[in-house]
Every structure is written in structure tokens, then in C-alpha cells.
PDB file of C-alpha atoms in Angstrom:
ATOM      1  CA  UNK A   1      38.548  62.770  31.734  1.00 54.00           C
ATOM      2  CA  UNK A   2      40.005  59.563  33.069  1.00 57.00           C
ATOM      3  CA  UNK A   3      43.191  59.437  35.109  1.00 57.00           C
ATOM      4  CA  UNK A   4      45.371  56.618  33.908  1.00 59.00           C
ATOM      5  CA  UNK A   5      48.724  55.556  35.278  1.00 59.00           C
ATOM      6  CA  UNK A   6      50.590  52.567  33.889  1.00 62.00           C
ATOM      7  CA  UNK A   7      52.817  51.997  36.863  1.00 64.00           C
ATOM      8  CA  UNK A   8      52.639  51.856  40.613  1.00 67.00           C
ATOM      9  CA  UNK A   9      55.383  54.485  40.910  1.00 66.00           C
ATOM     10  CA  UNK A  10      53.761  57.645  42.306  1.00 64.00           C
ATOM     11  CA  UNK A  11      56.286  59.868  40.467  1.00 65.00           C
ATOM     12  CA  UNK A  12      55.432  58.390  37.073  1.00 63.00           C
ATOM     13  CA  UNK A  13      53.693  60.481  34.467  1.00 61.00           C
ATOM     14  CA  UNK A  14      49.922  60.411  34.766  1.00 59.00           C
ATOM     15  CA  UNK A  15      48.093  60.516  31.464  1.00 59.00           C
ATOM     16  CA  UNK A  16      44.731  62.249  31.374  1.00 58.00           C
ATOM     17  CA  UNK A  17      42.602  60.882  28.594  1.00 59.00           C
ATOM     18  CA  UNK A  18      39.033  61.433  27.511  1.00 60.00           C
ATOM     19  CA  UNK A  19      38.642  57.859  26.346  1.00 59.00           C
ATOM     20  CA  UNK A  20      39.293  58.522  22.669  1.00 60.00           C
ATOM     21  CA  UNK A  21      41.990  55.854  22.494  1.00 58.00           C
ATOM     22  CA  UNK A  22      39.856  53.095  23.990  1.00 57.00           C
ATOM     23  CA  UNK A  23      38.768  51.768  20.597  1.00 58.00           C
ATOM     24  CA  UNK A  24      42.359  51.257  19.484  1.00 59.00           C
ATOM     25  CA  UNK A  25      43.265  49.635  22.790  1.00 57.00           C
ATOM     26  CA  UNK A  26      40.349  47.227  22.475  1.00 56.00           C
ATOM     27  CA  UNK A  27      41.333  46.435  18.895  1.00 55.00           C
ATOM     28  CA  UNK A  28      44.604  45.012  20.222  1.00 57.00           C
ATOM     29  CA  UNK A  29      42.634  42.450  22.210  1.00 59.00           C
ATOM     30  CA  UNK A  30      41.647  40.070  19.461  1.00 62.00           C
ATOM     31  CA  UNK A  31      39.031  37.375  19.789  1.00 66.00           C
ATOM     32  CA  UNK A  32      40.707  34.094  20.616  1.00 69.00           C
ATOM     33  CA  UNK A  33      40.370  31.282  18.127  1.00 70.00           C
ATOM     34  CA  UNK A  34      40.711  27.580  18.705  1.00 70.00           C
ATOM     35  CA  UNK A  35      43.977  27.564  16.760  1.00 70.00           C
ATOM     36  CA  UNK A  36      45.830  29.069  19.722  1.00 75.00           C
ATOM     37  CA  UNK A  37      44.843  26.185  22.005  1.00 75.00           C
ATOM     38  CA  UNK A  38      47.549  23.663  22.766  1.00 79.00           C
ATOM     39  CA  UNK A  39      47.814  20.661  20.451  1.00 83.00           C
ATOM     40  CA  UNK A  40      48.545  17.236  21.970  1.00 83.00           C
ATOM     41  CA  UNK A  41      51.961  15.753  21.196  1.00 85.00           C
ATOM     42  CA  UNK A  42      51.019  12.178  20.325  1.00 90.00           C
ATOM     43  CA  UNK A  43      49.024  11.281  17.220  1.00 88.00           C
ATOM     44  CA  UNK A  44      46.226   9.229  18.897  1.00 89.00           C
ATOM     45  CA  UNK A  45      45.557  12.132  21.254  1.00 91.00           C
ATOM     46  CA  UNK A  46      45.437  14.520  18.306  1.00 91.00           C
ATOM     47  CA  UNK A  47      42.905  12.303  16.534  1.00 92.00           C
ATOM     48  CA  UNK A  48      40.758  12.127  19.671  1.00 93.00           C
ATOM     49  CA  UNK A  49      40.933  15.919  20.092  1.00 92.00           C
ATOM     50  CA  UNK A  50      39.977  16.348  16.428  1.00 92.00           C
ATOM     51  CA  UNK A  51      36.932  14.076  16.870  1.00 93.00           C
ATOM     52  CA  UNK A  52      35.882  16.050  19.943  1.00 93.00           C
ATOM     53  CA  UNK A  53      36.308  19.404  18.180  1.00 93.00           C
ATOM     54  CA  UNK A  54      34.226  18.270  15.185  1.00 94.00           C
ATOM     55  CA  UNK A  55      31.511  16.964  17.533  1.00 94.00           C
ATOM     56  CA  UNK A  56      31.458  20.269  19.439  1.00 93.00           C
ATOM     57  CA  UNK A  57      31.287  22.225  16.175  1.00 93.00           C
ATOM     58  CA  UNK A  58      28.286  20.198  14.987  1.00 94.00           C
ATOM     59  CA  UNK A  59      26.507  20.671  18.324  1.00 94.00           C
ATOM     60  CA  UNK A  60      27.139  24.425  18.237  1.00 93.00           C
ATOM     61  CA  UNK A  61      25.887  24.659  14.644  1.00 91.00           C
ATOM     62  CA  UNK A  62      22.730  22.716  15.593  1.00 91.00           C
ATOM     63  CA  UNK A  63      22.086  25.149  18.441  1.00 91.00           C
ATOM     64  CA  UNK A  64      22.986  28.139  16.212  1.00 89.00           C
ATOM     65  CA  UNK A  65      25.729  29.165  18.623  1.00 90.00           C
ATOM     66  CA  UNK A  66      27.922  30.657  15.905  1.00 89.00           C
ATOM     67  CA  UNK A  67      30.764  31.904  18.111  1.00 90.00           C
ATOM     68  CA  UNK A  68      31.263  28.492  19.694  1.00 91.00           C
ATOM     69  CA  UNK A  69      31.012  26.885  16.256  1.00 92.00           C
ATOM     70  CA  UNK A  70      33.692  29.228  14.878  1.00 91.00           C
ATOM     71  CA  UNK A  71      35.990  28.408  17.806  1.00 91.00           C
ATOM     72  CA  UNK A  72      35.474  24.633  17.460  1.00 92.00           C
ATOM     73  CA  UNK A  73      35.973  24.732  13.684  1.00 93.00           C
ATOM     74  CA  UNK A  74      39.228  26.676  13.959  1.00 91.00           C
ATOM     75  CA  UNK A  75      40.477  24.263  16.642  1.00 91.00           C
ATOM     76  CA  UNK A  76      39.522  21.291  14.454  1.00 92.00           C
ATOM     77  CA  UNK A  77      41.288  22.846  11.463  1.00 91.00           C
ATOM     78  CA  UNK A  78      44.470  23.362  13.498  1.00 90.00           C
ATOM     79  CA  UNK A  79      44.329  19.757  14.724  1.00 91.00           C
ATOM     80  CA  UNK A  80      43.702  18.435  11.202  1.00 91.00           C
ATOM     81  CA  UNK A  81      46.671  20.419   9.879  1.00 90.00           C
ATOM     82  CA  UNK A  82      48.863  18.959  12.622  1.00 89.00           C
ATOM     83  CA  UNK A  83      48.099  15.415  11.417  1.00 89.00           C
ATOM     84  CA  UNK A  84      49.473  13.727   8.291  1.00 89.00           C
ATOM     85  CA  UNK A  85      47.185  13.966   5.250  1.00 86.00           C
ATOM     86  CA  UNK A  86      46.440  10.227   5.116  1.00 87.00           C
ATOM     87  CA  UNK A  87      45.321  10.015   8.779  1.00 85.00           C
ATOM     88  CA  UNK A  88      41.781  10.537  10.124  1.00 84.00           C
ATOM     89  CA  UNK A  89      40.084  10.768   6.724  1.00 90.00           C
ATOM     90  CA  UNK A  90      36.605  10.216   8.174  1.00 91.00           C
ATOM     91  CA  UNK A  91      37.102  13.058  10.663  1.00 91.00           C
ATOM     92  CA  UNK A  92      38.308  15.328   7.856  1.00 91.00           C
ATOM     93  CA  UNK A  93      35.128  14.570   5.881  1.00 92.00           C
ATOM     94  CA  UNK A  94      32.999  15.370   8.939  1.00 92.00           C
ATOM     95  CA  UNK A  95      34.950  18.592   9.431  1.00 92.00           C
ATOM     96  CA  UNK A  96      34.368  19.547   5.796  1.00 92.00           C
ATOM     97  CA  UNK A  97      30.629  18.899   6.146  1.00 92.00           C
ATOM     98  CA  UNK A  98      30.506  20.966   9.346  1.00 92.00           C
ATOM     99  CA  UNK A  99      32.343  23.818   7.602  1.00 91.00           C
ATOM    100  CA  UNK A 100      29.776  23.763   4.787  1.00 91.00           C
ATOM    101  CA  UNK A 101      26.902  23.860   7.286  1.00 90.00           C
ATOM    102  CA  UNK A 102      28.564  26.765   9.114  1.00 90.00           C
ATOM    103  CA  UNK A 103      29.168  28.655   5.859  1.00 89.00           C
ATOM    104  CA  UNK A 104      25.522  28.206   4.784  1.00 86.00           C
ATOM    105  CA  UNK A 105      24.088  29.724   7.964  1.00 84.00           C
ATOM    106  CA  UNK A 106      22.844  32.982   6.403  1.00 78.00           C
ATOM    107  CA  UNK A 107      22.084  31.879   2.855  1.00 77.00           C
ATOM    108  CA  UNK A 108      18.593  32.063   1.310  1.00 78.00           C
ATOM    109  CA  UNK A 109      18.503  28.258   1.121  1.00 72.00           C
ATOM    110  CA  UNK A 110      19.013  28.031   4.880  1.00 68.00           C
ATOM    111  CA  UNK A 111      16.244  30.562   5.468  1.00 73.00           C
ATOM    112  CA  UNK A 112      13.894  28.597   3.180  1.00 75.00           C
ATOM    113  CA  UNK A 113      14.695  25.400   5.062  1.00 71.00           C
ATOM    114  CA  UNK A 114      13.968  27.198   8.337  1.00 69.00           C
ATOM    115  CA  UNK A 115      10.601  28.387   7.012  1.00 74.00           C
ATOM    116  CA  UNK A 116       9.758  24.911   5.738  1.00 76.00           C
ATOM    117  CA  UNK A 117      10.592  23.496   9.149  1.00 72.00           C
ATOM    118  CA  UNK A 118       8.319  26.072  10.805  1.00 71.00           C
ATOM    119  CA  UNK A 119       5.224  25.061   8.798  1.00 70.00           C
ATOM    120  CA  UNK A 120       3.395  22.098  10.340  1.00 61.00           C
ATOM    121  CA  UNK A 121       3.482  18.809   8.478  1.00 59.00           C
ATOM    122  CA  UNK A 122       0.193  16.983   7.900  1.00 60.00           C
ATOM    123  CA  UNK A 123      -0.243  13.795   9.859  1.00 57.00           C
ATOM    124  CA  UNK A 124      -0.328  10.484   8.083  1.00 63.00           C
ATOM    125  CA  UNK A 125      -2.566   8.863  10.703  1.00 65.00           C
ATOM    126  CA  UNK A 126      -6.346   9.193  10.808  1.00 64.00           C
ATOM    127  CA  UNK A 127      -6.295  11.612  13.742  1.00 68.00           C
ATOM    128  CA  UNK A 128      -7.267  15.159  12.967  1.00 70.00           C
ATOM    129  CA  UNK A 129      -6.030  18.093  15.035  1.00 68.00           C
ATOM    130  CA  UNK A 130      -8.635  19.895  17.106  1.00 73.00           C
ATOM    131  CA  UNK A 131     -10.145  22.847  15.244  1.00 70.00           C
ATOM    132  CA  UNK A 132      -8.757  26.175  16.341  1.00 71.00           C
ATOM    133  CA  UNK A 133     -11.214  28.522  17.986  1.00 67.00           C
ATOM    134  CA  UNK A 134     -11.368  31.993  16.480  1.00 61.00           C
ATOM    135  CA  UNK A 135      -9.694  34.434  18.830  1.00 60.00           C
ATOM    136  CA  UNK A 136     -11.763  37.447  17.767  1.00 60.00           C
ATOM    137  CA  UNK A 137     -15.542  37.331  18.016  1.00 56.00           C
ATOM    138  CA  UNK A 138     -17.767  39.689  16.076  1.00 55.00           C
ATOM    139  CA  UNK A 139     -20.017  41.813  18.281  1.00 61.00           C
ATOM    140  CA  UNK A 140     -22.923  41.742  15.813  1.00 71.00           C
ATOM    141  CA  UNK A 141     -22.975  37.945  15.473  1.00 78.00           C
ATOM    142  CA  UNK A 142     -25.913  36.316  17.292  1.00 81.00           C
ATOM    143  CA  UNK A 143     -26.126  32.637  18.153  1.00 81.00           C
ATOM    144  CA  UNK A 144     -28.296  30.656  15.745  1.00 85.00           C
ATOM    145  CA  UNK A 145     -31.502  29.195  17.231  1.00 82.00           C
ATOM    146  CA  UNK A 146     -31.683  25.411  17.399  1.00 82.00           C
ATOM    147  CA  UNK A 147     -33.657  23.952  14.479  1.00 82.00           C
ATOM    148  CA  UNK A 148     -37.207  22.838  15.309  1.00 80.00           C
ATOM    149  CA  UNK A 149     -37.515  19.077  14.837  1.00 77.00           C
ATOM    150  CA  UNK A 150     -40.595  17.631  13.272  1.00 77.00           C
ATOM    151  CA  UNK A 151     -41.922  15.083  15.766  1.00 72.00           C
ATOM    152  CA  UNK A 152     -44.759  13.879  13.567  1.00 75.00           C
ATOM    153  CA  UNK A 153     -48.323  13.278  14.823  1.00 75.00           C
ATOM    154  CA  UNK A 154     -47.957  12.310  18.428  1.00 74.00           C
ATOM    155  CA  UNK A 155     -50.729  12.137  20.957  1.00 75.00           C
ATOM    156  CA  UNK A 156     -50.122  12.698  24.620  1.00 76.00           C
ATOM    157  CA  UNK A 157     -51.982  10.388  27.001  1.00 78.00           C
ATOM    158  CA  UNK A 158     -53.159  13.009  29.470  1.00 78.00           C
ATOM    159  CA  UNK A 159     -54.946  10.445  31.649  1.00 80.00           C
ATOM    160  CA  UNK A 160     -51.659   8.592  32.201  1.00 80.00           C
ATOM    161  CA  UNK A 161     -50.066  11.872  33.317  1.00 83.00           C
ATOM    162  CA  UNK A 162     -52.868  12.426  35.878  1.00 83.00           C
ATOM    163  CA  UNK A 163     -54.769  15.152  34.114  1.00 81.00           C
ATOM    164  CA  UNK A 164     -58.069  13.374  33.631  1.00 73.00           C
ATOM    165  CA  UNK A 165     -60.244  13.489  30.568  1.00 66.00           C
ATOM    166  CA  UNK A 166     -60.384  16.615  28.498  1.00 61.00           C
ATOM    167  CA  UNK A 167     -63.818  17.864  27.566  1.00 63.00           C
ATOM    168  CA  UNK A 168     -63.874  20.180  24.655  1.00 61.00           C
ATOM    169  CA  UNK A 169     -67.477  21.065  24.005  1.00 55.00           C
TER     170      UNK A 169
END
């Protein structure tokens, strides 16, 4: 049980609650969107704020920070709606492209692009990457002996090495 009093008056009614109403109380506290932020009065300031919001949305989408992207996109939409339709056309196109990128965040095409980005691309230059060493070694595998080279018919000058003449009789 939680003791909850809504006023500082000691004679006020104290409500004892087990916390069952907390979900409904939290539901009243909605997530803030960028649309509630103040909009500048003059048109050049609105255009500048729109450019900044679109830039922030693109950065958030690049970093996959979806909550920040949602906030920036809603702020940009509110700013775009506050401007006349024939103003800031380039910014509106950028906003539309950012919205499409945000909407495609969980689609199969986006996942395929992510997987394609994860696979390494072969180099165009002549350099080859170093071969990867196997991480697990087999216990039964023995090192191969070095191959015996055929040196041909070679005679060792034993006298030059200080051994003297060899007598084989």
C-alpha cells in the first residue's frame, strides 16, 4: 500500500492505493513530439528551423536513433505546415526523403541492405588480405616433416675441413 496525499493540508483525505492506478496515471503523460515546440514568428527563421530539423532527423536516422528521428520529423512537419506551400521546396523534398527512410527502418529491404553492408567487399587493388588462422586446432594433426631435398652427387673435401685423408682398406 502506498500513502498518497494530493495536498499539503494535513486534514485532507489520504488515499491508500496499491498502485493499481499507476498505469492509467502514466498513460496521461504522453510522449512529447516536436510539434509542441514553439514555432518562430518570422518566415526566414521558420525556414532555418525547418532546415535544422531535417538535418537532425537525417543524423538520427543514420545513427538509428529512432526516438530522436521521430521527434525531429514531427518538428519538421509542423514547421513545414506553418510555411506557405510554395516556400522551401528543397527542404520539403529532403523532409519527404527522410520520412521514407524512417518508414523503411524495419522492412525486409532494409534488413537485406544491412546484411549486404555487413559482408566484406573484395578489394580492387592487388593487395590480398592476410589469411585467417584457424582458431581450432585438431589434436590428432601432426606437423608434416620437411621434404628431403636431393642435393645431387656432392663430395666433401675432408682435408680442407681438417680431417686428414681417409683410408678405407
